[in-house]
Short mmCIF file of C-alpha atoms in Angstrom, two decimals:
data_model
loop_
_atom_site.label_atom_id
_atom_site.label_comp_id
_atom_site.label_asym_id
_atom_site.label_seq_id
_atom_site.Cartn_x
_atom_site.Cartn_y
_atom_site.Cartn_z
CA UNK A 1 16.46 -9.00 -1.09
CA UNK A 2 17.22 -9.02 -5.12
CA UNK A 3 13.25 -9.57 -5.15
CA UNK A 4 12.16 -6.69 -3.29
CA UNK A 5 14.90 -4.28 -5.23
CA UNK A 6 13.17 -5.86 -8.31
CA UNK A 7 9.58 -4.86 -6.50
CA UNK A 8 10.61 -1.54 -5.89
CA UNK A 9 11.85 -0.50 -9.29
CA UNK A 10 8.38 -1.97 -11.25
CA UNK A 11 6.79 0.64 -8.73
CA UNK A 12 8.68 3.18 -11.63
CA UNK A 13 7.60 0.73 -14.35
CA UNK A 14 4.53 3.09 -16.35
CA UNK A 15 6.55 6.19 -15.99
CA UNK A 16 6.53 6.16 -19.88
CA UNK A 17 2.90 5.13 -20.33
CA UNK A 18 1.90 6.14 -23.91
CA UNK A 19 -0.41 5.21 -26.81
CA UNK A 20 2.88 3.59 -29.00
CA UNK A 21 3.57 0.88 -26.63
CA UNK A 22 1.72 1.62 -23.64
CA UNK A 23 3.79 -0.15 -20.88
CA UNK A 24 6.12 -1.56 -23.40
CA UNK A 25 9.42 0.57 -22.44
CA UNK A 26 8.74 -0.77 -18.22
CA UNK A 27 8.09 -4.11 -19.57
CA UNK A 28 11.54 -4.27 -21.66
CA UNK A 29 13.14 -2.32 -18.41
CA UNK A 30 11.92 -4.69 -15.66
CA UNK A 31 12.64 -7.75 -18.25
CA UNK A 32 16.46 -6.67 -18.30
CA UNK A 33 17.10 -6.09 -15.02
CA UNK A 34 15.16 -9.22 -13.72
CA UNK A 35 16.88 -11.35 -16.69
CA UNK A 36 19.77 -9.98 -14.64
CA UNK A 37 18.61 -11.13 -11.10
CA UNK A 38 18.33 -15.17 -12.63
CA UNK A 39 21.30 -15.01 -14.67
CA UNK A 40 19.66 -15.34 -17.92
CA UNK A 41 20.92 -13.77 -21.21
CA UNK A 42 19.37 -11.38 -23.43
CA UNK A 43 20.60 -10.18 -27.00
CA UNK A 44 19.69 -7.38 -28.33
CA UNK A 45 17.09 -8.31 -30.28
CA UNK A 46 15.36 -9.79 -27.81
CA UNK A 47 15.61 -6.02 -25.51
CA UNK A 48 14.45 -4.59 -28.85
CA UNK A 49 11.71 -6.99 -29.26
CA UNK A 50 10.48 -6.52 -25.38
CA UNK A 51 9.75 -2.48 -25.92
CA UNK A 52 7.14 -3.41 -28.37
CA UNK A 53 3.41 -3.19 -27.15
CA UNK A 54 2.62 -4.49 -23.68
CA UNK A 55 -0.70 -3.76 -21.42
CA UNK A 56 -1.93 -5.15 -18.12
CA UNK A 57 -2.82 -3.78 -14.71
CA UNK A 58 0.21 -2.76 -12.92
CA UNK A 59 -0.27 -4.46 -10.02
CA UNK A 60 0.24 -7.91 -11.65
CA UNK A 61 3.01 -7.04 -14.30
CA UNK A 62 4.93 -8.74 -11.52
CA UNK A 63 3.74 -12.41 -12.55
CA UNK A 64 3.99 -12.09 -15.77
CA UNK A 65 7.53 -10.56 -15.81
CA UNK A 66 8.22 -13.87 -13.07
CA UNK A 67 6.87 -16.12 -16.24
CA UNK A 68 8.36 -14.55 -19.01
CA UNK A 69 11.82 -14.85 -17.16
CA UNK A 70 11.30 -18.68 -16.17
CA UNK A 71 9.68 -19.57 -20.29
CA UNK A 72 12.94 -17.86 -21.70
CA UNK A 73 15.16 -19.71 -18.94
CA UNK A 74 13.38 -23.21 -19.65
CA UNK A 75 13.69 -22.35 -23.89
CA UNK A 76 9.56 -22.04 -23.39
CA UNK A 77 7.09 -19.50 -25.34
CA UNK A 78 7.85 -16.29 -23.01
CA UNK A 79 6.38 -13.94 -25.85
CA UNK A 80 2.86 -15.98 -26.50
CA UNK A 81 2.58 -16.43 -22.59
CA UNK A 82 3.04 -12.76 -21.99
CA UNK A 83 0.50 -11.49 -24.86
CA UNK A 84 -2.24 -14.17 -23.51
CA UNK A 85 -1.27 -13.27 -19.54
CA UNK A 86 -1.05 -9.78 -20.25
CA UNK A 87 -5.25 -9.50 -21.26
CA UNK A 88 -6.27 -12.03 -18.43
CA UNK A 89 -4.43 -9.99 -16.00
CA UNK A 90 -5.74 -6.69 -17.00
CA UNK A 91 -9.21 -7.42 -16.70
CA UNK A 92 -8.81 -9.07 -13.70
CA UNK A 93 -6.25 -6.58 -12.06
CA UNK A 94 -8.97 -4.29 -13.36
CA UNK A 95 -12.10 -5.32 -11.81
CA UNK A 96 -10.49 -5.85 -8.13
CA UNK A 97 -8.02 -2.71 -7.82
CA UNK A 98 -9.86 -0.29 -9.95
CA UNK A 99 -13.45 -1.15 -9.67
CA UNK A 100 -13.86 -2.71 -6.41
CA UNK A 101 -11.36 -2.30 -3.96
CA UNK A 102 -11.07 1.33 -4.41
CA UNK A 103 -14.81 2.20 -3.59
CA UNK A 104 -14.73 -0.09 -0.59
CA UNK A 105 -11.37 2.10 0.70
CA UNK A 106 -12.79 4.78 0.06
CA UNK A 107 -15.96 4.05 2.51
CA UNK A 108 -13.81 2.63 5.16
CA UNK A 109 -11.40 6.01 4.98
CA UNK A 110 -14.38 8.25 5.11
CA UNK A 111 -16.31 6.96 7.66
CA UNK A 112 -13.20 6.73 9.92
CA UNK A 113 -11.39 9.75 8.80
CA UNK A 114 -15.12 11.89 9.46
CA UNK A 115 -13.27 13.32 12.50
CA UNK A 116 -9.45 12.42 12.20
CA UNK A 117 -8.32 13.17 8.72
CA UNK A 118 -4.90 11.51 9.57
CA UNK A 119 -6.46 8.43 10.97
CA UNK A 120 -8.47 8.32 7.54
CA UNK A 121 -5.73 9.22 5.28
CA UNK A 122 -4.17 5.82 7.45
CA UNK A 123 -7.15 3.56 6.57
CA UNK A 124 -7.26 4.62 2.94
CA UNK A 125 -3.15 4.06 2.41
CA UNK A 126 -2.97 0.95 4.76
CA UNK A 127 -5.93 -0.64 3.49
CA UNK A 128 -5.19 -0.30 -0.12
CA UNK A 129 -1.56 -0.95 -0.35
CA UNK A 130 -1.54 -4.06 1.90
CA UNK A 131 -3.44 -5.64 -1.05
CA UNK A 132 -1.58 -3.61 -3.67
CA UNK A 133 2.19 -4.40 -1.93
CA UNK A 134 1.40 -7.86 -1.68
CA UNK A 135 0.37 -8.71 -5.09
CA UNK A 136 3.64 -6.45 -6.44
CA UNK A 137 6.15 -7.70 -3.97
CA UNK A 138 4.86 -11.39 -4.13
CA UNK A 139 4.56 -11.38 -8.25
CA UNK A 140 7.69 -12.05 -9.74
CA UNK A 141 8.61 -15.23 -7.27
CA UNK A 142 5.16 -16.59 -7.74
CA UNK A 143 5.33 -16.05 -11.77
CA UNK A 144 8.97 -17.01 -12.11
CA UNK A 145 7.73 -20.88 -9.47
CA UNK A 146 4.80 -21.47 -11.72
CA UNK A 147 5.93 -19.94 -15.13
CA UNK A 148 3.71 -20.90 -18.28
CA UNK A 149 1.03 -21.78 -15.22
CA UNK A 150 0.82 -18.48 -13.45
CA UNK A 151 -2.79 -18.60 -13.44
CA UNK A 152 -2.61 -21.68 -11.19
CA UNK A 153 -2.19 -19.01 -8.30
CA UNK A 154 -5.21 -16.73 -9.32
CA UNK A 155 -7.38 -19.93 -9.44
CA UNK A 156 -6.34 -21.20 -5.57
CA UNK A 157 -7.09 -17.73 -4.00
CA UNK A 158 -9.88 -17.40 -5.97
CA UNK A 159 -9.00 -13.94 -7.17
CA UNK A 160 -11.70 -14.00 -9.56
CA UNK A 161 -14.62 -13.74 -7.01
CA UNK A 162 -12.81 -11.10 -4.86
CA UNK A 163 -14.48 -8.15 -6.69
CA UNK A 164 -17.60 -9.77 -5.61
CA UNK A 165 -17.23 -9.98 -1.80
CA UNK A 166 -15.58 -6.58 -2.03
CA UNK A 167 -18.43 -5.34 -3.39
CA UNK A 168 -21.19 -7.36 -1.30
CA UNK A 169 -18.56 -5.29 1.66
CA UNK A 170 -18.71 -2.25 0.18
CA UNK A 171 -22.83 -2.19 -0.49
CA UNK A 172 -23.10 -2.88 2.89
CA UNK A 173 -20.75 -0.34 4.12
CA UNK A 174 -22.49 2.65 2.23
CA UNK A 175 -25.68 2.33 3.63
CA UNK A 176 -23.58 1.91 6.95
CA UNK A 177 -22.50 5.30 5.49
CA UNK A 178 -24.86 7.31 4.48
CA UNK A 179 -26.82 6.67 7.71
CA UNK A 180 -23.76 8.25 9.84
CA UNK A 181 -23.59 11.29 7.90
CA UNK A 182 -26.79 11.97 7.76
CA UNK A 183 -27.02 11.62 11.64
CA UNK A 184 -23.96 13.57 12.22
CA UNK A 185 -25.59 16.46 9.55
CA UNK A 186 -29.18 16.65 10.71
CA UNK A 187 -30.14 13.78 13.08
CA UNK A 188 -33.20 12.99 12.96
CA UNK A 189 -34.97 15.38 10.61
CA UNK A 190 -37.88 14.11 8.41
CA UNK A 191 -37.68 16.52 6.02
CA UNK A 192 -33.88 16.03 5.26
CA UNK A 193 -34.35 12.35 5.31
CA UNK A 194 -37.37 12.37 3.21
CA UNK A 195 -35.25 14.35 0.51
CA UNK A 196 -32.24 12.16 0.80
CA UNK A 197 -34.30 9.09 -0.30
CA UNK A 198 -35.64 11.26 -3.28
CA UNK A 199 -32.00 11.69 -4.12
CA UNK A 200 -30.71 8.32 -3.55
CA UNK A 201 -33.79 7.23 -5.84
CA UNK A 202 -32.41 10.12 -7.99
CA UNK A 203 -29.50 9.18 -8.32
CA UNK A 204 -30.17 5.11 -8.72
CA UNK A 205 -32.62 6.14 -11.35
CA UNK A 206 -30.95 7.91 -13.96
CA UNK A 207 -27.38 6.25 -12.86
CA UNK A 208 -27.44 4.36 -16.21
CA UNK A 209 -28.91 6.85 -18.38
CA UNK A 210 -26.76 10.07 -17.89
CA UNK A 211 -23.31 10.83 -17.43
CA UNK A 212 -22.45 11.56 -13.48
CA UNK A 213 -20.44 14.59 -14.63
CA UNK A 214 -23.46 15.68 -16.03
CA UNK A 215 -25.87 14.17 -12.62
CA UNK A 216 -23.86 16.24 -10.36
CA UNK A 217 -23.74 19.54 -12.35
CA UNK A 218 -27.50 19.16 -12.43
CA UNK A 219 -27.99 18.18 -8.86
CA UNK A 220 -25.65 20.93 -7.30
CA UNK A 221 -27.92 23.53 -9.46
CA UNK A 222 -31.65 21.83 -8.36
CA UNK A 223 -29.95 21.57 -4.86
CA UNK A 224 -28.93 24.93 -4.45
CA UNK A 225 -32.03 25.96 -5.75
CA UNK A 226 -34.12 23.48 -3.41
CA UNK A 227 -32.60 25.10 -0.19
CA UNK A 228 -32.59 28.50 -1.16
CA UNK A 229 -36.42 28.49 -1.73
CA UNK A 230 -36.88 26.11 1.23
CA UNK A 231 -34.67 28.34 3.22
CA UNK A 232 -32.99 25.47 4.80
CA UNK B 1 5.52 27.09 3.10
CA UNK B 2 2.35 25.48 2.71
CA UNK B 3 1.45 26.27 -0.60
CA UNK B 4 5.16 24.48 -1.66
CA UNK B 5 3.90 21.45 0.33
CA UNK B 6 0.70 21.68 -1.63
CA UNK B 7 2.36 22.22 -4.98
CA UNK B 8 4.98 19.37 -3.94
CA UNK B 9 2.28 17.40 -3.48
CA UNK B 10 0.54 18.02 -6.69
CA UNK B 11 3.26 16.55 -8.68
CA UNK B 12 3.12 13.34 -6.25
CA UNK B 13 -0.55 13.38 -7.04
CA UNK B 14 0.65 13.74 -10.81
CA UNK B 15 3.17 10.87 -10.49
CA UNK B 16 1.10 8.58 -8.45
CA UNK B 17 -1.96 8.54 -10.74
CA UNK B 18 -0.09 8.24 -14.22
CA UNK B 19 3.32 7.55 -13.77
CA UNK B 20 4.30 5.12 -10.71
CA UNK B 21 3.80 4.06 -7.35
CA UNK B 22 0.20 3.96 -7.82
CA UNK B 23 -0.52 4.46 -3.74
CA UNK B 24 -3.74 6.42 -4.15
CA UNK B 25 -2.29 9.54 -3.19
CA UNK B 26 -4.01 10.71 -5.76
CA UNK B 27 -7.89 9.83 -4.69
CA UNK B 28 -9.59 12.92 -4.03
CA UNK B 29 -10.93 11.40 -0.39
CA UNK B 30 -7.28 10.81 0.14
CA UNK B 31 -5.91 14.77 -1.13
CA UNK B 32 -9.05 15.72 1.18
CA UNK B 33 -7.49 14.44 4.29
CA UNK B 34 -3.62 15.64 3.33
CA UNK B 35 -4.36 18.70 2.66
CA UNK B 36 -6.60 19.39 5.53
CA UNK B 37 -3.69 17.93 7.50
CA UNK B 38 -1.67 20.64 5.89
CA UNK B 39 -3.85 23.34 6.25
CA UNK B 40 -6.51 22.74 8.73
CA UNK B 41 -9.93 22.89 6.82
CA UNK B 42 -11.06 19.71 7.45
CA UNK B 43 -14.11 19.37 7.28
CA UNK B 44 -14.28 21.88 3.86
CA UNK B 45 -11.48 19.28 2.15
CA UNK B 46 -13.40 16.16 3.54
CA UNK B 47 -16.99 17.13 1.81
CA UNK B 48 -15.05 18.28 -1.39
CA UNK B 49 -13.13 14.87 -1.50
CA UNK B 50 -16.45 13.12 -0.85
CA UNK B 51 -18.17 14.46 -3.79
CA UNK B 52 -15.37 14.28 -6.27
CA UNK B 53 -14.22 10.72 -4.82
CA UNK B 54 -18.07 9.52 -5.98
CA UNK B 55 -17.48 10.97 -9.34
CA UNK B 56 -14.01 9.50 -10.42
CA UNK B 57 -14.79 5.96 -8.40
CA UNK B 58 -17.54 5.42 -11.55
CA UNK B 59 -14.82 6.35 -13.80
CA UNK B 60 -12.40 3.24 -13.94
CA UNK B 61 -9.36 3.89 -16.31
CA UNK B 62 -10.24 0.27 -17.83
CA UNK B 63 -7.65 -0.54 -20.55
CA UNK B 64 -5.86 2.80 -22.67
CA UNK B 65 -9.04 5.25 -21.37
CA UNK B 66 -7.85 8.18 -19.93
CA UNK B 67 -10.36 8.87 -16.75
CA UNK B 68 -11.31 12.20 -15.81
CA UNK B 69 -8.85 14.33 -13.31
CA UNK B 70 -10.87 13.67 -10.62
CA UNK B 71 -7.84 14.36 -8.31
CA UNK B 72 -7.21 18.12 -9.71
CA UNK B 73 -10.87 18.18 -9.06
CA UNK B 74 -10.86 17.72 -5.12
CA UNK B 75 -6.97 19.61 -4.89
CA UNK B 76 -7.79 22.72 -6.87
CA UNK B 77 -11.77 23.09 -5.02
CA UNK B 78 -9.97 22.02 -1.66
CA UNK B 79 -6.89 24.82 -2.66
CA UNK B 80 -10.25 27.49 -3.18
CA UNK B 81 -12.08 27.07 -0.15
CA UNK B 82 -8.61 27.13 1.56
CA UNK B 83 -7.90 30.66 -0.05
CA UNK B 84 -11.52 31.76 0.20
CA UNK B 85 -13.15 30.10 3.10
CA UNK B 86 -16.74 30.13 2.07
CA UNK B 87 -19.19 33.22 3.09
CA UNK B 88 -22.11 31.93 1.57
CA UNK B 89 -23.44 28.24 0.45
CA UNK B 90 -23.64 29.52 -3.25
CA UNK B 91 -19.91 29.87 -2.87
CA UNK B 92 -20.12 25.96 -2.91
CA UNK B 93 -22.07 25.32 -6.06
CA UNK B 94 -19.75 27.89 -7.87
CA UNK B 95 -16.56 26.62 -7.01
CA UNK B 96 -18.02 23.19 -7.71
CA UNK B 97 -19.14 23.80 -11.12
CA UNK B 98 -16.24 26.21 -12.07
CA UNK B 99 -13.90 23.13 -10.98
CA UNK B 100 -16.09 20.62 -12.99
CA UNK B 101 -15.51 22.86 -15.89
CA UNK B 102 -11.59 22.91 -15.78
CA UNK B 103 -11.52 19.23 -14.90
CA UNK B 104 -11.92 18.67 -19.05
CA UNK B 105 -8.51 20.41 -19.88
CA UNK B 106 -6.67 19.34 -17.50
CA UNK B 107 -7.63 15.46 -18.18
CA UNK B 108 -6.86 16.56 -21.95
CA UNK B 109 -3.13 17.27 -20.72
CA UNK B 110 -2.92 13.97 -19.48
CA UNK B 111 -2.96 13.28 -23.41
CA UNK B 112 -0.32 15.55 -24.15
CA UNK B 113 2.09 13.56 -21.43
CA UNK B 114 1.48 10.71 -22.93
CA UNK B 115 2.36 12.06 -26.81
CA UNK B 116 5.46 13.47 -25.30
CA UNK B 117 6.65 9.96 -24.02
CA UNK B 118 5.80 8.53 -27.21
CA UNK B 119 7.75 11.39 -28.80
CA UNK B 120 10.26 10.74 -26.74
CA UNK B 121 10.45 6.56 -27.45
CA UNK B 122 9.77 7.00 -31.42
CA UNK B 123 12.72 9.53 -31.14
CA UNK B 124 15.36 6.84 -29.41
CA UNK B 125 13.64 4.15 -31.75
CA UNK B 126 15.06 6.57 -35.12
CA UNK B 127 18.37 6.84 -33.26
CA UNK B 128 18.05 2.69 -33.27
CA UNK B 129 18.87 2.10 -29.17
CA UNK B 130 15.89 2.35 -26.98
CA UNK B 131 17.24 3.01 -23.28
CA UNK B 132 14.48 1.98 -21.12
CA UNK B 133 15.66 2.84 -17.87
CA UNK B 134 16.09 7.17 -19.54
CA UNK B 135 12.57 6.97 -20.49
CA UNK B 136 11.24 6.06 -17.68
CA UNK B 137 13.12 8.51 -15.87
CA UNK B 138 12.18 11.14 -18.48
CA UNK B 139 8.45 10.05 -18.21
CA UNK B 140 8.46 10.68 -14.15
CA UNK B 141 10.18 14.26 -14.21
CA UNK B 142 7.46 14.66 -17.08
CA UNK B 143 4.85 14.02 -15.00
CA UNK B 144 5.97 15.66 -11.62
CA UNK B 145 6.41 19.03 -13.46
CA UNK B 146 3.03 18.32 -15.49
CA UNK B 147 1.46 17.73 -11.35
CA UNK B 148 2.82 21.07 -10.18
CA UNK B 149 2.42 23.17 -13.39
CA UNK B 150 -0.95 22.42 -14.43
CA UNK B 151 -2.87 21.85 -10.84
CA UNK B 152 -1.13 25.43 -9.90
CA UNK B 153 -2.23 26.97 -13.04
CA UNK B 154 -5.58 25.25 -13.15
CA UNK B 155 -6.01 26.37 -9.31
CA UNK B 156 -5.02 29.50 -10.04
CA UNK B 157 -7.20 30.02 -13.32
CA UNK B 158 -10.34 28.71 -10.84
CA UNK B 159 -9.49 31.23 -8.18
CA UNK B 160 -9.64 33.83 -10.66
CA UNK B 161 -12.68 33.03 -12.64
CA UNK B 162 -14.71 32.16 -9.02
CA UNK B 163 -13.13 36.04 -7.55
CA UNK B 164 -14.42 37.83 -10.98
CA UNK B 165 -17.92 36.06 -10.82
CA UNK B 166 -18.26 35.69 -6.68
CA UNK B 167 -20.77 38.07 -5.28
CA UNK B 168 -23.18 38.30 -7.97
CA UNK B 169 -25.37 35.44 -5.82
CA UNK B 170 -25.43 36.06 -1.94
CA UNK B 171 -27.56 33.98 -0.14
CA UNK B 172 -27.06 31.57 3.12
CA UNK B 173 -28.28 28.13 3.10
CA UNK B 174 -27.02 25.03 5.42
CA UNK B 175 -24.15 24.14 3.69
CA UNK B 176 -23.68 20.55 5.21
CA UNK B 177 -26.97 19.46 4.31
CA UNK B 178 -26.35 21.07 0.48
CA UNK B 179 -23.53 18.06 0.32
CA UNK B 180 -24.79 15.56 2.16
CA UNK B 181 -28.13 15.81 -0.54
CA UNK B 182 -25.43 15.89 -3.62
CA UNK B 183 -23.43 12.74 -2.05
CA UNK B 184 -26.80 11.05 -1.26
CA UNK B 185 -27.47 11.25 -5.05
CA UNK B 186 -24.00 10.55 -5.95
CA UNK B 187 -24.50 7.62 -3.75
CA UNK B 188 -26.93 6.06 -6.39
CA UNK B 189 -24.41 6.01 -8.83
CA UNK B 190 -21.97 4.37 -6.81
CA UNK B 191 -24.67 1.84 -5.92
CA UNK B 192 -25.68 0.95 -9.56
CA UNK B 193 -21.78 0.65 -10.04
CA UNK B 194 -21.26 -1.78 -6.87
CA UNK B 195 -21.46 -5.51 -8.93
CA UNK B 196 -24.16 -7.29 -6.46
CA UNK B 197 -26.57 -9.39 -7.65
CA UNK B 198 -29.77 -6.99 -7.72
CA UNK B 199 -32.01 -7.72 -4.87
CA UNK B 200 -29.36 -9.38 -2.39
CA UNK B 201 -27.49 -5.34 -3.10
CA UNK B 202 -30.70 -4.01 -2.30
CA UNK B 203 -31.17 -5.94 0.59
CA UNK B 204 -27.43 -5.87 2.10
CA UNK B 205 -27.42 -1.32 1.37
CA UNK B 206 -30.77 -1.57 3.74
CA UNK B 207 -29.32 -3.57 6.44
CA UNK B 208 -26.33 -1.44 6.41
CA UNK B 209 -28.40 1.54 6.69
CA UNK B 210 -30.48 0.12 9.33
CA UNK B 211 -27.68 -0.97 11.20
CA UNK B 212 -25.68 2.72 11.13
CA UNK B 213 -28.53 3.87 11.68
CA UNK B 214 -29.18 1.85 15.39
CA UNK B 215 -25.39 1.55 16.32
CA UNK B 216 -24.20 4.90 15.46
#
């Protein structure tokens, strides 16, 4: 129960996010009050010390926090663990949360929430969060079991290749897509589907080359041009 | 009352993307579907949230880098078309590019939060007693009031700039096949950004085309 009260206040844990200490002030919050939770004691330098700089994906502050409190219990290296966690976990929080997980929500929302917006508003939150809940609410007792060797964890689930499947998924699921919406939009109409596949070619083409702020200010003017001359 | 939800909401959207809980209220797909719930223009708020939710999934906030406000993006077009239900297509294209425009400020107030909570933490450090638990509290009612203030204003600001241009373009095209073309290319982006080994992506997007294609 102490756990989950511990889960549920990290969820406040970036509220003072800045470019001094970035996630610093959470860290040294979260560090007290779980210090608290395994009976460990912290002077004042040591609460001082914690506010200092301290970056990683939110998701996974959890497991380090679990560490740092388990080094500083066992008279360990909490401070060199947390700097060398705190990089591995924000690349790897990184490219599962941010770069593939949310694309592959986002397809699975949209194509079910086409009709329904509250059953896709459903798939989006449930879908998301049962990965993001689990990895918060599970953190700290996994990081505080396997302290110094909190990477043991990320190694068995092989968390490292997840992006990878997600992705594979999420390729899959946006052709899967793109064919519904252009059924539900046009059915089966040569001419739109012969200038989707321009734009899709369009789009893969100068993907690396030009900013998509910039692609989509330049494809809503061609666009609008396109059809008002075509008279679509 | 609405328009309190939807303001409510915009400091959730505020807090959720910057400040905590990170549930993805904030996606645009996601403030697509609430606030059609809220106001009934689905299928308006579910093409909006499309496009922007293809433009800010490219955009990962990797490290310190502040992504673009993708969010105000989809709540203050979705907010426009709710006002203004569109008359003509080119409606589309100008509240689209008017919003792209006001996306940059806004993201640049993002910034300014995050001065004022290291304002805020250099300010306790002087005093010599850094109370953790204030700032974060500090930092939240920061960024619920930045969520309401600026997505009103910046809503507000769009609805007036699209009212003083709107009607200088009237023409009527098909305006679901104008944003299915825009996602399409949008799509390519998405697809260079997927991390699949080259020809197996190539070959998986076909199948799944093929197959929604058949089942659907």
């Amino acid at each position: 129960m102490k756990n989950m009260i511990l889960a549920l206040k990290s969820l406040f844990y970036q509220a003072n996010l800045n470019h001094e200490n970035m996630q610093g002030t959470g860290f040294a919050y979260m560090v007290e009050e779980a210090a608290k939770l395994k009976g460990v004691e912290l002077d004042e330098d040591t609460k001082v010390k914690e506010t200092e700089y301290f970056h990683t994906h939110p998701f996974l502050a959890n497991f380090i926090l679990g560490m740092w409190v388990k080094e500083k219990k066992i008279g360990g290296e909490p401070d060199f663990y947390k700097k060398v966690y705190s990089s591995a976990f924000g690349a790897l929080g990184d490219s599962f949360f941010w770069h593939s997980l949310r694309p592959l929500c986002f397809i699975m929302s949209a194509l079910i929430g086409y009709n329904d917006p509250f059953l896709g508003l459903l798939t989006y939150l449930v879908l998301y969060n049962a990965f993001h809940l689990f990895f918060r609410f599970g953190g700290f007792a996994i990081g505080y079991e396997l302290g110094r060797d909190v990477i043991i964890f990320f190694n068995r689930i092989n968390f490292n290749r997840w992006p990878k499947y997600t992705d594979t998924l999420s390729t899959f699921m946006l052709g899967f897509f793109l064919s519904f919406i252009v059924k539900e939009s046009s059915d089966f109409n040569p001419l739109v589907l012969g200038v989707s596949t321009v734009y899709l070619l369009a789009g893969l083409a100068i993907a690396r080359k030009l900013d998509i702020v910039f692609g989509l200010i330049l494809i809503l003017i061609i666009t609008g041009f396109f059809l008002y001359f075509t008279g679509v | 009352m609405n328009f309190v939800l939807a303001a409510i909401y915009a400091g959730l959207i505020s807090v959720d993307r910057f400040a905590a809980f990170n549930f993805m209220l904030s996606r645009p797909i996601v403030i697509g579907f609430v606030l059609s719930i809220i106001f009934g223009n689905h299928y308006e708020c579910f093409y909006i949230g499309l496009v922007f939710e293809a433009l800010g999934l490219i955009d990962v906030p990797f490290g310190t880098r502040v992504p673009k406000e993708d969010s105000f993006g989809a709540f203050a077009a979705c907010m426009l078309f709710i006002i203004l239900p569109i008359s003509h297509s080119d409606d589309f294209i100008l509240g689209f590019l008017l919003t792209i425009v006001l996306i940059f400020p806004v993201t640049f107030t993002t910034l300014f939060t995050r001065t004022l909570n290291k304002q805020l933490l250099q300010r306790q450090q002087a005093k010599g007693k850094v109370r953790p638990g204030q700032l974060l509290a500090l930092g939240l009612l920061i960024s619920f009031i930045r969520g309401v203030v600026v997505y009103s204003a910046g809503t507000l600001i769009l609805y007036s700039l699209y009212t003083f241009i709107h009607g200088h373009l009237e023409s009527n095209f098909n305006l679901l096949i104008f944003v299915l073309m825009v996602f399409t290319f949008l799509s390519g982006y998405i697809l260079r950004f997927l991390t699949v080994h080259s020809s197996l992506k190539y070959i998986v997007f076909g199948l799944g085309l093929l197959v929604g294609w058949v089942i659907l």
